[in-house]
Amino acid sequence: MNGKLHTEPRIQNPDPLYKALSDLHDGLSAEESLLVDSKLIFFLINHIGDDAVVMEAIERVRRSTRSAEA
Amino acid sequence: MPFMQRTYDYEEFEYAPSPEELSGQSTRYPVVVVGAGPVGLTAANDLVYHGIPVVVIDEDNKVSLGSRAICFAKRTLEVFDRLGCVEPMEEKGVTWNVGRVFYRDKEAYQFNLLPEEGHGHPAFINLQQYYLEEYLIEPLRDNPLAELRWLNRLVDLETHDDFVRLTVATPRGMYQMEAEWLIAADGTRSTVRKLMGLDYKGKQFEGKFLITDVVMKNEDFPTERWFWFDPPFNPGYSALLHKQADNVWRIDMQLGRDVDVEEEKDPNRVLPRIRAMLGEDADFDLEWISIYRFHSRRMERFVHGRVFFVGDAAHIVSPFGARGANSGIQDVDNLIWKLKLVMEGKASPQLLETYNEERIYAANENLFHTETSTEFISPNTPGQKALRNAVLELSREYEFARPLINSGRLSTATIMPDSPLNTPDEDEWNCRLIPGAPAEDAPVVRGDERSYFLKQVGGVFNGVLFVDSPQAIPTDTLADLQALAQKDVPIETKIVALEPTEATEYEGLPVFYDADGYMKQRYDATPGAYYLLRPDQHVCARWRSFDRAKVEAAQKKAGYLL
């Protein structure tokens, strides 16, 4: 699968970014967590503005989740 | 639950013994249609439109009562216009443009389907199925080519290479008849399909829906489509409100998976729900209550020898998007002209296989849209529900999320770019219309009379020649066009002038003027351009300039002509 999705390292400041994400989930129920994740996904999908890139990411997640289960 | 239905008086059609019953002799008919619902009745109307005699059998003796199809799309109305029965439908039906989507106790957003100008028919009308059936039965009753046999129930069927033998039960007994061709329009629980032992694969959605029709006494209730996700009066589920004729409103209320159906149908339980939905000021009567579970299924093939499956008998979808009856009527539109050419020996029987191919393509499109809508409306897992609710919450503030809201994608005509009947473009075109799509409508003027383009075509192959001035058409082109109209399988050409023109008439070649410029725009028309349309008004080929040999080759391809 060679598409347009960047998979090489591009995150500038990993720790603050991760902490911000983690804080977003702080104190939330499982249901609330799913909701904030979903909102975040839609903001980013719209920002990317390229359905093929998103589809490729979906496919990669599907594969990695399957292989984790196997 | 037929204890109500106050707004509609139905007629019980009379059973009359058929000639076969009286004589005990089996007759062979050219075409028999099983099922007198919207799709079977459309098939009968299309057959007599083409001059083919038809016998329709139905196990019932009245139109379909209760909460059935209500929303009829533009392409369906164009088909009914070709068949000459659209006027009472559009007179009785209601149109709407504003849709509102609510999430919990607030409006998420609203839309206005401002109709595109210059079409002979609206995007859709809402009309109860019983009215539609009535308007389809009426023209058949006086037509000597059509015979409607009520209380005639198919009980057995025997397929042969060149005919089908049917055994039919009536109040008087049993009789047999034969059909050269059989059209199975007998719905989801198709008897024909069962008797032939054929598949109907797919799935049943888990949710149940309470469908209620109410008569609203408040005259000022707005004619809008309202859709609620997770409303206070039905927490965790959805609801839809839609207007029909006679001030009857359709309410679809999603129920839990494990509810007791009989309990939920109790008016004492239904009434408070609806009161909470419509508000304290609403004054209404219950008209009909039923509970449905939705399916998503289709047959592997729609053509089995001499038997054609159309409508719900061939494919069933959930109702979000009004893709049930509308797709069935397009099945018929696709089938009947092909059957006629084959019956007359003018086309190869291979043409009938393209009914299978084209309408399976359409069924897959409809299945995709209705399954996607159903998953959005009734998400299955916590993750799916979170995605859905995220879209709804974001939509209040962010426009980008609104297109993701899916409360049903309304039925539009299926476009078949890869149909084997198309001749691929060899020129550049810059318009939405492509080969495999139904021709676009537009106002046209002939003499003093203003009309619509789609009223001028259909039933036979048609050509459209665009010109600046009809006076300037070369003589040999005129002779070619007139010769095409005289062929065994004719191509009747309409001339469309792009510039205002003096009245010009040519034998067999009516001249229209593109009064509002919509033909030019919608067909990307340049002087000399020529479109070839199938008898079901679909574009099958087009060129920037007319070439008789190419037109004839494209027609042969589109009709598998012998």
XYZ file of C-alpha atoms in Angstrom:
632
model
C 0.000 0.000 0.000
C 1.840 3.047 -1.242
C -0.381 6.065 -1.161
C -0.237 9.645 -0.076
C -0.498 9.055 3.658
C 2.619 10.229 5.490
C 3.881 7.461 7.742
C 7.395 8.824 8.333
C 7.902 10.741 11.614
C 6.491 14.278 11.361
C 5.276 15.107 14.892
C 7.213 18.135 16.143
C 6.776 17.939 19.939
C 5.498 14.506 20.852
C 5.192 14.826 24.617
C 3.138 18.035 24.873
C 0.928 16.786 22.063
C 0.344 13.456 23.704
C -0.335 15.130 27.042
C -2.921 17.458 25.480
C -4.699 14.460 23.993
C -4.528 12.588 27.251
C -5.859 15.604 29.167
C -8.768 15.806 26.766
C -9.863 12.373 27.978
C -9.241 13.091 31.646
C -12.267 12.308 33.779
C -14.409 11.241 30.816
C -16.564 8.134 30.647
C -15.931 5.648 27.843
C -18.877 7.113 25.953
C -17.640 10.684 26.336
C -14.155 9.647 25.284
C -15.492 8.111 22.107
C -17.348 11.330 21.385
C -14.324 13.611 21.793
C -12.201 11.257 19.688
C -14.843 11.303 16.994
C -14.989 15.101 16.974
C -11.240 15.280 16.711
C -11.244 12.832 13.808
C -13.752 14.916 11.870
C -11.810 18.151 12.424
C -8.645 16.506 11.151
C -10.363 14.766 8.232
C -11.785 18.075 7.095
C -8.432 19.780 7.536
C -6.659 17.139 5.426
C -9.239 17.679 2.705
C -8.219 14.575 0.771
C -10.554 11.585 1.104
C -7.993 9.196 -0.381
C -5.525 9.959 2.411
C -8.192 9.302 5.021
C -9.290 6.088 3.304
C -5.685 4.918 3.308
C -5.362 5.629 7.026
C -8.610 3.726 7.666
C -7.263 0.761 5.727
C -3.960 0.821 7.659
C -5.810 0.909 10.980
C -8.056 -1.943 9.861
C -5.014 -4.063 8.983
C -3.035 -3.283 12.119
C -6.073 -3.988 14.297
C -6.653 -7.313 12.556
C -3.022 -8.377 12.938
C -3.087 -7.366 16.625
C -6.095 -9.610 17.165
C -4.543 -12.541 15.312
C -54.370 -2.535 11.686
C -57.216 -1.328 9.474
C -59.398 0.205 12.156
C -58.989 3.803 11.052
C -58.190 5.348 7.653
C -60.762 8.119 7.785
C -59.454 10.286 4.974
C -59.623 7.739 2.165
C -62.571 5.803 0.776
C -61.441 2.875 -1.255
C -63.297 0.918 -3.846
C -63.559 -2.855 -3.798
C -62.805 -3.933 -7.324
C -65.104 -6.487 -8.772
C -63.997 -10.037 -9.332
C -65.163 -11.364 -12.690
C -64.544 -14.928 -13.857
C -61.917 -14.970 -16.607
C -62.513 -16.568 -20.008
C -60.274 -19.469 -18.922
C -62.433 -20.129 -15.876
C -65.631 -20.099 -17.890
C -64.347 -22.259 -20.731
C -61.852 -24.460 -18.899
C -59.466 -23.735 -21.800
C -56.032 -22.295 -21.129
C -55.119 -19.218 -23.175
C -51.606 -18.012 -23.964
C -51.129 -14.287 -23.390
C -48.153 -12.221 -24.530
C -47.461 -10.753 -21.069
C -48.860 -11.452 -17.609
C -48.006 -9.219 -14.655
C -48.286 -10.664 -11.155
C -49.070 -7.979 -8.581
C -51.071 -4.752 -8.889
C -48.943 -2.516 -6.665
C -47.284 0.677 -7.932
C -44.660 -1.256 -9.887
C -46.937 -3.891 -11.456
C -49.454 -1.205 -12.417
C -46.701 0.918 -13.949
C -45.606 -2.129 -15.951
C -49.177 -2.593 -17.187
C -49.418 1.079 -18.173
C -46.078 0.906 -19.981
C -47.090 -2.261 -21.850
C -50.331 -0.741 -23.145
C -48.414 2.469 -23.936
C -46.344 0.285 -26.277
C -49.464 -1.400 -27.665
C -48.836 -4.726 -25.920
C -51.851 -6.470 -24.347
C -51.450 -7.286 -20.662
C -53.213 -9.380 -18.035
C -52.585 -8.315 -14.436
C -53.457 -10.672 -11.606
C -53.641 -9.645 -7.953
C -54.748 -11.644 -4.939
C -56.488 -8.615 -3.417
C -59.368 -6.468 -4.697
C -58.397 -3.018 -3.493
C -55.539 -0.564 -3.517
C -52.880 -0.864 -0.845
C -54.087 0.756 2.374
C -52.101 2.018 5.339
C -48.614 3.450 5.598
C -46.737 2.502 2.463
C -44.740 4.485 -0.096
C -45.244 8.260 0.058
C -42.383 9.986 -1.719
C -42.194 9.953 -5.527
C -39.087 11.367 -7.147
C -38.672 13.483 -10.260
C -37.504 10.617 -12.473
C -40.593 8.612 -11.461
C -42.804 11.580 -12.313
C -41.114 11.824 -15.717
C -41.940 8.162 -16.352
C -45.554 8.746 -15.298
C -45.657 11.781 -17.584
C -44.555 9.625 -20.526
C -47.358 7.199 -19.595
C -49.881 10.055 -19.420
C -50.912 9.622 -15.797
C -48.856 12.187 -13.878
C -51.392 15.028 -13.718
C -53.727 13.763 -10.961
C -50.651 12.712 -8.950
C -49.076 16.148 -9.031
C -52.432 17.791 -8.396
C -53.078 15.695 -5.291
C -49.503 15.325 -4.035
C -47.709 17.866 -1.872
C -44.246 19.321 -2.394
C -41.855 20.587 0.244
C -38.517 22.348 0.219
C -37.492 22.991 3.801
C -35.971 20.232 5.886
C -34.983 20.613 9.516
C -32.698 18.319 11.461
C -32.913 18.311 15.238
C -30.451 16.788 17.676
C -31.744 16.263 21.207
C -33.750 19.397 22.080
C -32.197 21.786 19.534
C -32.161 22.298 15.791
C -28.845 21.086 14.321
C -29.404 22.741 10.964
C -31.959 23.298 8.243
C -31.791 23.088 4.501
C -33.833 24.424 1.645
C -34.036 22.270 -1.457
C -34.661 25.265 -3.688
C -35.806 23.543 -6.828
C -33.592 23.924 -9.879
C -35.386 26.074 -12.442
C -36.595 24.839 -15.784
C -37.853 21.330 -15.061
C -41.328 20.049 -15.868
C -41.574 18.185 -12.563
C -40.591 18.884 -8.960
C -37.750 17.046 -7.194
C -40.475 14.898 -5.647
C -44.050 14.835 -4.422
C -45.454 13.230 -1.296
C -48.545 11.185 -2.023
C -50.073 8.199 -0.280
C -49.556 4.961 -2.181
C -53.305 4.287 -2.405
C -53.826 7.461 -4.423
C -50.945 6.597 -6.698
C -52.358 3.117 -7.333
C -55.795 4.566 -7.980
C -54.360 6.945 -10.599
C -52.530 4.049 -12.252
C -55.593 1.788 -12.281
C -57.934 4.412 -13.734
C -56.407 4.583 -17.247
C -56.193 0.769 -17.439
C -59.871 0.229 -16.728
C -60.982 1.733 -20.009
C -58.141 0.307 -22.062
C -59.118 -2.744 -24.147
C -55.481 -3.909 -24.096
C -55.460 -4.270 -20.298
C -57.244 -6.817 -18.184
C -57.126 -6.502 -14.390
C -58.042 -9.706 -12.605
C -58.777 -9.081 -8.921
C -58.933 -11.857 -6.307
C -56.747 -13.972 -8.606
C -54.003 -15.610 -6.574
C -51.045 -17.320 -8.159
C -50.647 -20.808 -6.671
C -48.390 -22.616 -9.098
C -46.000 -21.843 -11.872
C -44.232 -23.959 -14.462
C -41.467 -22.475 -16.577
C -40.789 -23.610 -20.132
C -38.318 -22.419 -22.761
C -40.863 -20.313 -24.579
C -43.666 -19.737 -22.088
C -44.744 -19.919 -18.449
C -47.814 -21.787 -17.226
C -49.655 -20.275 -14.282
C -52.195 -21.871 -11.988
C -54.465 -19.285 -10.420
C -56.968 -19.590 -7.569
C -60.094 -17.416 -7.555
C -63.274 -17.261 -5.453
C -64.759 -19.615 -8.026
C -62.005 -22.216 -8.195
C -58.765 -22.750 -10.063
C -57.721 -22.145 -13.640
C -54.630 -22.221 -15.791
C -53.252 -19.770 -18.294
C -49.987 -19.295 -20.124
C -47.766 -16.283 -20.592
C -45.056 -15.803 -23.183
C -43.427 -13.427 -20.701
C -44.087 -13.031 -17.008
C -43.385 -9.918 -14.957
C -43.162 -10.635 -11.233
C -44.173 -7.456 -9.395
C -45.510 -9.264 -6.372
C -43.453 -7.564 -3.691
C -41.078 -8.567 -0.934
C -42.824 -11.852 -0.273
C -43.010 -12.632 -4.001
C -44.960 -15.814 -4.697
C -43.294 -16.104 -8.095
C -39.868 -16.016 -6.480
C -40.866 -18.650 -3.926
C -42.489 -20.939 -6.491
C -39.306 -20.755 -8.575
C -37.176 -21.454 -5.485
C -35.007 -18.365 -6.024
C -32.733 -16.562 -3.583
C -33.277 -13.157 -1.915
C -30.082 -12.515 -0.022
C -29.292 -9.701 2.383
C -30.004 -8.728 5.918
C -32.671 -7.548 8.273
C -31.885 -4.429 10.303
C -32.243 -4.911 14.017
C -34.272 -1.823 14.909
C -38.048 -1.614 14.763
C -39.947 1.421 13.531
C -43.378 2.600 14.581
C -45.043 4.150 11.553
C -48.043 6.329 12.298
C -50.160 8.433 9.978
C -52.078 11.248 11.664
C -54.587 13.772 10.327
C -53.535 17.204 11.476
C -56.397 19.568 12.202
C -54.162 22.622 12.592
C -54.081 24.101 9.125
C -50.937 26.123 9.772
C -48.554 23.255 10.510
C -45.580 23.938 8.207
C -45.036 21.759 5.126
C -41.494 20.751 6.030
C -39.584 17.551 6.616
C -38.468 17.280 10.234
C -35.964 14.708 11.355
C -34.925 14.231 14.982
C -31.914 12.395 16.329
C -32.193 11.423 19.991
C -35.156 13.721 20.763
C -36.522 14.186 24.309
C -39.763 12.434 23.307
C -37.907 9.373 21.988
C -34.552 9.298 23.822
C -31.749 7.399 22.156
C -33.659 6.953 18.908
C -34.835 8.941 15.893
C -38.087 10.312 14.483
C -39.260 11.680 11.142
C -42.249 13.834 10.258
C -43.408 14.214 6.648
C -46.537 15.666 5.071
C -48.827 13.818 2.649
C -52.051 14.743 0.860
C -55.305 15.435 2.785
C -53.303 16.966 5.673
C -52.169 13.479 6.661
C -48.700 13.395 8.236
C -46.378 10.439 8.321
C -44.450 9.864 11.549
C -41.641 7.310 11.651
C -40.524 6.649 15.191
C -37.578 4.369 15.820
C -38.145 1.920 18.677
C -35.815 -0.170 20.785
C -34.805 -3.605 19.580
C -36.575 -5.545 22.245
C -39.901 -3.719 22.453
C -43.194 -5.551 22.555
C -44.802 -4.816 19.190
C -48.412 -5.166 20.329
C -47.806 -2.923 23.339
C -46.200 -0.212 21.197
C -49.103 -0.252 18.743
C -51.599 0.508 21.483
C -53.040 3.979 20.738
C -52.846 4.762 24.454
C -49.109 4.452 24.139
C -48.770 6.008 20.685
C -50.795 9.155 21.437
C -48.624 10.592 24.246
C -45.487 10.004 22.168
C -46.906 11.914 19.240
C -48.278 14.671 21.420
C -44.811 15.132 22.876
C -43.410 15.263 19.352
C -45.900 17.666 17.773
C -46.314 19.947 20.780
C -49.228 20.875 22.989
C -51.031 22.923 20.363
C -51.222 20.161 17.770
C -54.732 18.848 17.220
C -54.740 15.537 15.372
C -56.431 12.170 14.870
C -54.709 8.832 14.406
C -55.167 7.505 10.898
C -53.040 4.370 10.868
C -50.472 2.593 13.065
C -48.077 -0.152 12.058
C -44.659 -1.482 13.028
C -42.000 -2.387 10.497
C -38.590 -3.961 10.523
C -36.464 -2.983 7.553
C -34.611 -5.221 5.167
C -31.828 -4.848 2.682
C -31.902 -7.639 0.116
C -31.756 -8.420 -3.540
C -31.969 -11.366 -5.857
C -28.792 -12.585 -7.479
C -30.410 -12.098 -10.905
C -33.553 -10.257 -12.004
C -34.034 -12.176 -15.261
C -34.799 -15.889 -15.176
C -35.637 -17.154 -18.639
C -39.045 -15.745 -19.472
C -39.607 -14.294 -16.014
C -38.577 -10.755 -15.022
C -38.482 -9.602 -11.435
C -39.208 -5.924 -10.798
C -39.541 -3.711 -7.706
C -39.593 -5.172 -4.199
C -39.822 -8.704 -5.577
C -36.272 -8.218 -6.907
C -34.803 -5.877 -4.281
C -35.870 -4.392 -0.961
C -34.323 -1.441 0.854
C -35.056 0.457 4.054
C -37.313 3.451 3.386
C -34.780 6.224 4.145
C -34.374 8.012 0.846
C -37.573 6.805 -0.817
C -35.720 4.302 -2.945
C -38.254 1.458 -2.896
C -41.155 2.322 -5.173
C -39.027 4.814 -7.115
C -36.467 2.201 -8.097
C -39.205 -0.296 -8.979
C -40.759 2.182 -11.373
C -37.365 2.755 -12.976
C -37.022 -1.035 -13.336
C -40.165 -1.015 -15.419
C -39.050 2.024 -17.434
C -35.877 0.098 -18.265
C -37.550 -3.224 -19.094
C -40.638 -2.648 -21.190
C -39.107 -1.040 -24.312
C -36.530 -3.824 -24.419
C -39.207 -6.477 -24.108
C -41.182 -4.841 -26.905
C -38.230 -4.876 -29.316
C -37.516 -8.529 -28.507
C -41.194 -9.527 -28.788
C -41.327 -7.901 -32.219
C -38.240 -9.830 -33.294
C -36.315 -6.603 -33.899
C -33.760 -7.038 -31.137
C -31.647 -9.932 -29.922
C -32.894 -11.541 -26.688
C -29.490 -10.465 -25.308
C -31.066 -7.022 -24.896
C -33.128 -8.453 -22.025
C -29.930 -9.430 -20.233
C -29.074 -5.716 -20.079
C -32.196 -5.210 -17.950
C -30.532 -7.533 -15.468
C -27.196 -5.751 -15.715
C -28.454 -2.160 -15.601
C -30.979 -2.640 -12.835
C -28.648 -4.680 -10.631
C -26.240 -1.766 -10.909
C -29.096 0.532 -9.810
C -30.174 -1.820 -7.010
C -26.623 -1.887 -5.638
C -26.552 1.909 -5.617
C -29.874 2.027 -3.761
C -28.754 -0.644 -1.310
C -25.559 1.294 -0.594
C -27.412 4.550 0.115
C -30.158 3.044 2.245
C -27.729 0.922 4.266
C -25.518 3.954 4.911
C -28.533 6.023 5.982
C -29.842 3.256 8.217
C -26.445 2.894 9.900
C -26.341 6.647 10.567
C -29.909 6.769 11.865
C -29.623 3.613 13.898
C -25.932 3.036 14.823
C -25.074 -0.421 16.092
C -22.057 -0.026 18.388
C -20.940 2.624 20.917
C -18.209 3.709 18.491
C -20.654 4.135 15.608
C -22.989 6.065 17.852
C -20.142 8.365 18.928
C -19.211 9.106 15.295
C -22.838 9.927 14.533
C -23.289 12.144 17.589
C -19.997 13.927 16.912
C -21.262 14.853 13.432
C -24.551 16.100 14.865
C -22.898 18.173 17.598
C -20.320 19.697 15.254
C -23.003 20.541 12.702
C -24.519 23.256 14.857
C -21.360 25.323 14.668
C -19.368 23.934 11.733
C -20.690 23.801 8.220
C -18.157 21.150 7.172
C -19.899 18.510 9.304
C -23.377 19.041 7.834
C -22.947 17.038 4.617
C -22.109 14.035 6.798
C -25.565 14.087 8.407
C -27.515 11.326 6.739
C -31.223 11.194 7.468
C -31.850 9.568 4.068
C -30.342 10.362 0.649
C -33.331 11.076 -1.519
C -33.847 8.990 -4.612
C -32.315 10.286 -7.816
C -32.159 8.579 -11.196
C -29.382 6.024 -11.520
C -26.694 7.017 -13.987
C -25.103 4.078 -15.802
C -21.807 5.314 -17.288
C -20.618 1.760 -17.985
C -23.778 0.385 -19.555
C -23.106 -1.859 -22.562
C -25.787 0.142 -24.371
C -23.707 3.343 -24.318
C -21.453 4.473 -27.120
C -18.518 6.194 -25.394
C -17.951 9.872 -26.156
C -15.421 10.666 -28.846
C -15.752 14.438 -28.348
C -15.287 16.725 -25.350
C -18.392 17.620 -23.376
C -18.733 19.927 -20.441
C -22.023 19.221 -18.686
C -23.433 17.000 -15.962
C -25.282 14.903 -18.563
C -23.366 11.837 -19.791
C -24.220 8.666 -21.765
C -26.097 6.335 -19.426
C -27.986 9.170 -17.704
C -31.620 10.103 -18.286
C -31.949 13.139 -20.554
C -32.286 16.458 -18.756
C -35.527 18.362 -18.869
C -35.777 22.011 -19.961
C -38.458 24.382 -21.241
C -38.901 24.395 -25.025
C -41.159 26.459 -27.256
C -42.787 25.286 -30.473
C -44.726 27.976 -32.313
C -46.615 29.734 -29.524
C -46.707 26.721 -27.275
C -44.411 26.463 -24.294
C -43.729 22.992 -23.018
C -40.939 20.804 -21.647
C -38.380 18.820 -23.558
C -38.992 15.476 -21.852
C -42.631 15.597 -22.944
C -41.382 15.485 -26.557
C -39.335 12.280 -26.321
C -39.644 8.683 -25.175
C -41.244 5.417 -26.241
C -39.047 5.243 -29.344
C -35.437 6.116 -30.059
C -35.136 9.866 -30.376
C -32.473 12.115 -31.786
C -31.897 15.724 -30.830
C -30.202 17.979 -33.360
C -29.055 21.341 -32.026
C -28.853 24.193 -34.521
C -28.454 27.964 -34.515
C -31.014 28.373 -37.225
C -33.265 25.603 -38.526
C -33.282 27.281 -41.933
C -29.592 26.532 -42.326
C -29.757 22.729 -41.947
C -28.103 21.104 -45.002
C -30.559 19.332 -47.273
C -28.742 16.012 -47.083
C -28.848 16.133 -43.261
C -32.597 16.717 -43.405
C -32.982 13.775 -45.779
C -30.900 11.561 -43.466
C -32.962 12.547 -40.421
C -36.184 11.864 -42.281
C -34.857 8.480 -43.410
C -33.932 7.573 -39.795
C -37.534 8.257 -38.782
C -38.727 5.771 -41.424
C -36.518 2.893 -40.326
C -37.971 -0.369 -39.065
C -36.864 0.722 -35.589
C -37.248 4.464 -36.085
C -35.179 7.300 -34.684
C -37.429 10.327 -34.426
C -35.372 13.481 -34.332
C -36.349 16.739 -32.653
C -34.623 19.898 -33.821
C -33.740 22.353 -31.072
C -32.838 25.889 -32.136
C -30.448 27.681 -29.821
C -31.305 31.121 -31.240
C -34.769 32.670 -31.676
C -36.112 31.482 -34.972
C -38.848 32.087 -37.480
C -41.376 29.291 -37.612
C -39.901 26.502 -39.711
C -41.402 23.060 -40.159
C -39.955 19.958 -41.754
C -41.961 16.809 -42.361
C -41.502 14.537 -39.332
C -38.903 16.815 -37.745
C -40.527 19.154 -35.215
C -38.568 22.312 -34.426
C -38.325 23.692 -30.889
C -36.661 26.785 -29.499
C -34.524 26.621 -26.366
C -36.401 29.582 -24.893
C -34.588 29.897 -21.565
C -31.173 28.606 -22.612
C -31.374 25.549 -20.367
C -31.014 23.047 -23.218
C -27.781 24.740 -24.305
C -26.494 24.673 -20.750
C -27.656 21.184 -19.730
C -26.600 19.496 -22.999
C -23.484 21.633 -23.540
C -25.114 22.162 -26.918
C -23.237 23.641 -29.858
C -24.706 24.097 -33.351
C -24.677 20.739 -35.145
C -24.451 18.608 -31.974
C -26.568 15.448 -31.998
C -27.800 13.340 -29.059
C -29.280 9.843 -29.376
C -31.816 8.852 -26.695
C -33.109 5.390 -25.847
C -36.871 4.818 -25.644
C -36.566 5.257 -21.846
C -35.164 8.771 -22.449
C -31.619 7.837 -21.455
C -28.737 9.270 -23.447
C -26.864 6.472 -25.211
C -24.604 8.455 -27.567
C -23.757 12.004 -28.684
C -21.511 13.771 -31.129
C -20.456 17.326 -31.882
C -21.695 16.816 -35.430
C -24.294 14.571 -37.049
C -23.074 11.469 -38.870
C -25.820 9.111 -39.976
C -23.624 5.991 -39.971
C -22.467 6.644 -36.416
C -26.028 7.273 -35.261
C -27.228 4.007 -36.762
C -24.323 2.068 -35.264
C -25.043 3.557 -31.824
C -28.732 2.706 -32.117
C -27.904 -0.877 -33.127
C -25.658 -1.113 -30.061
C -28.217 0.412 -27.689
C -30.980 -1.872 -28.900
C -29.053 -5.050 -29.796
C -30.919 -4.609 -33.071
C -30.964 -7.534 -35.479
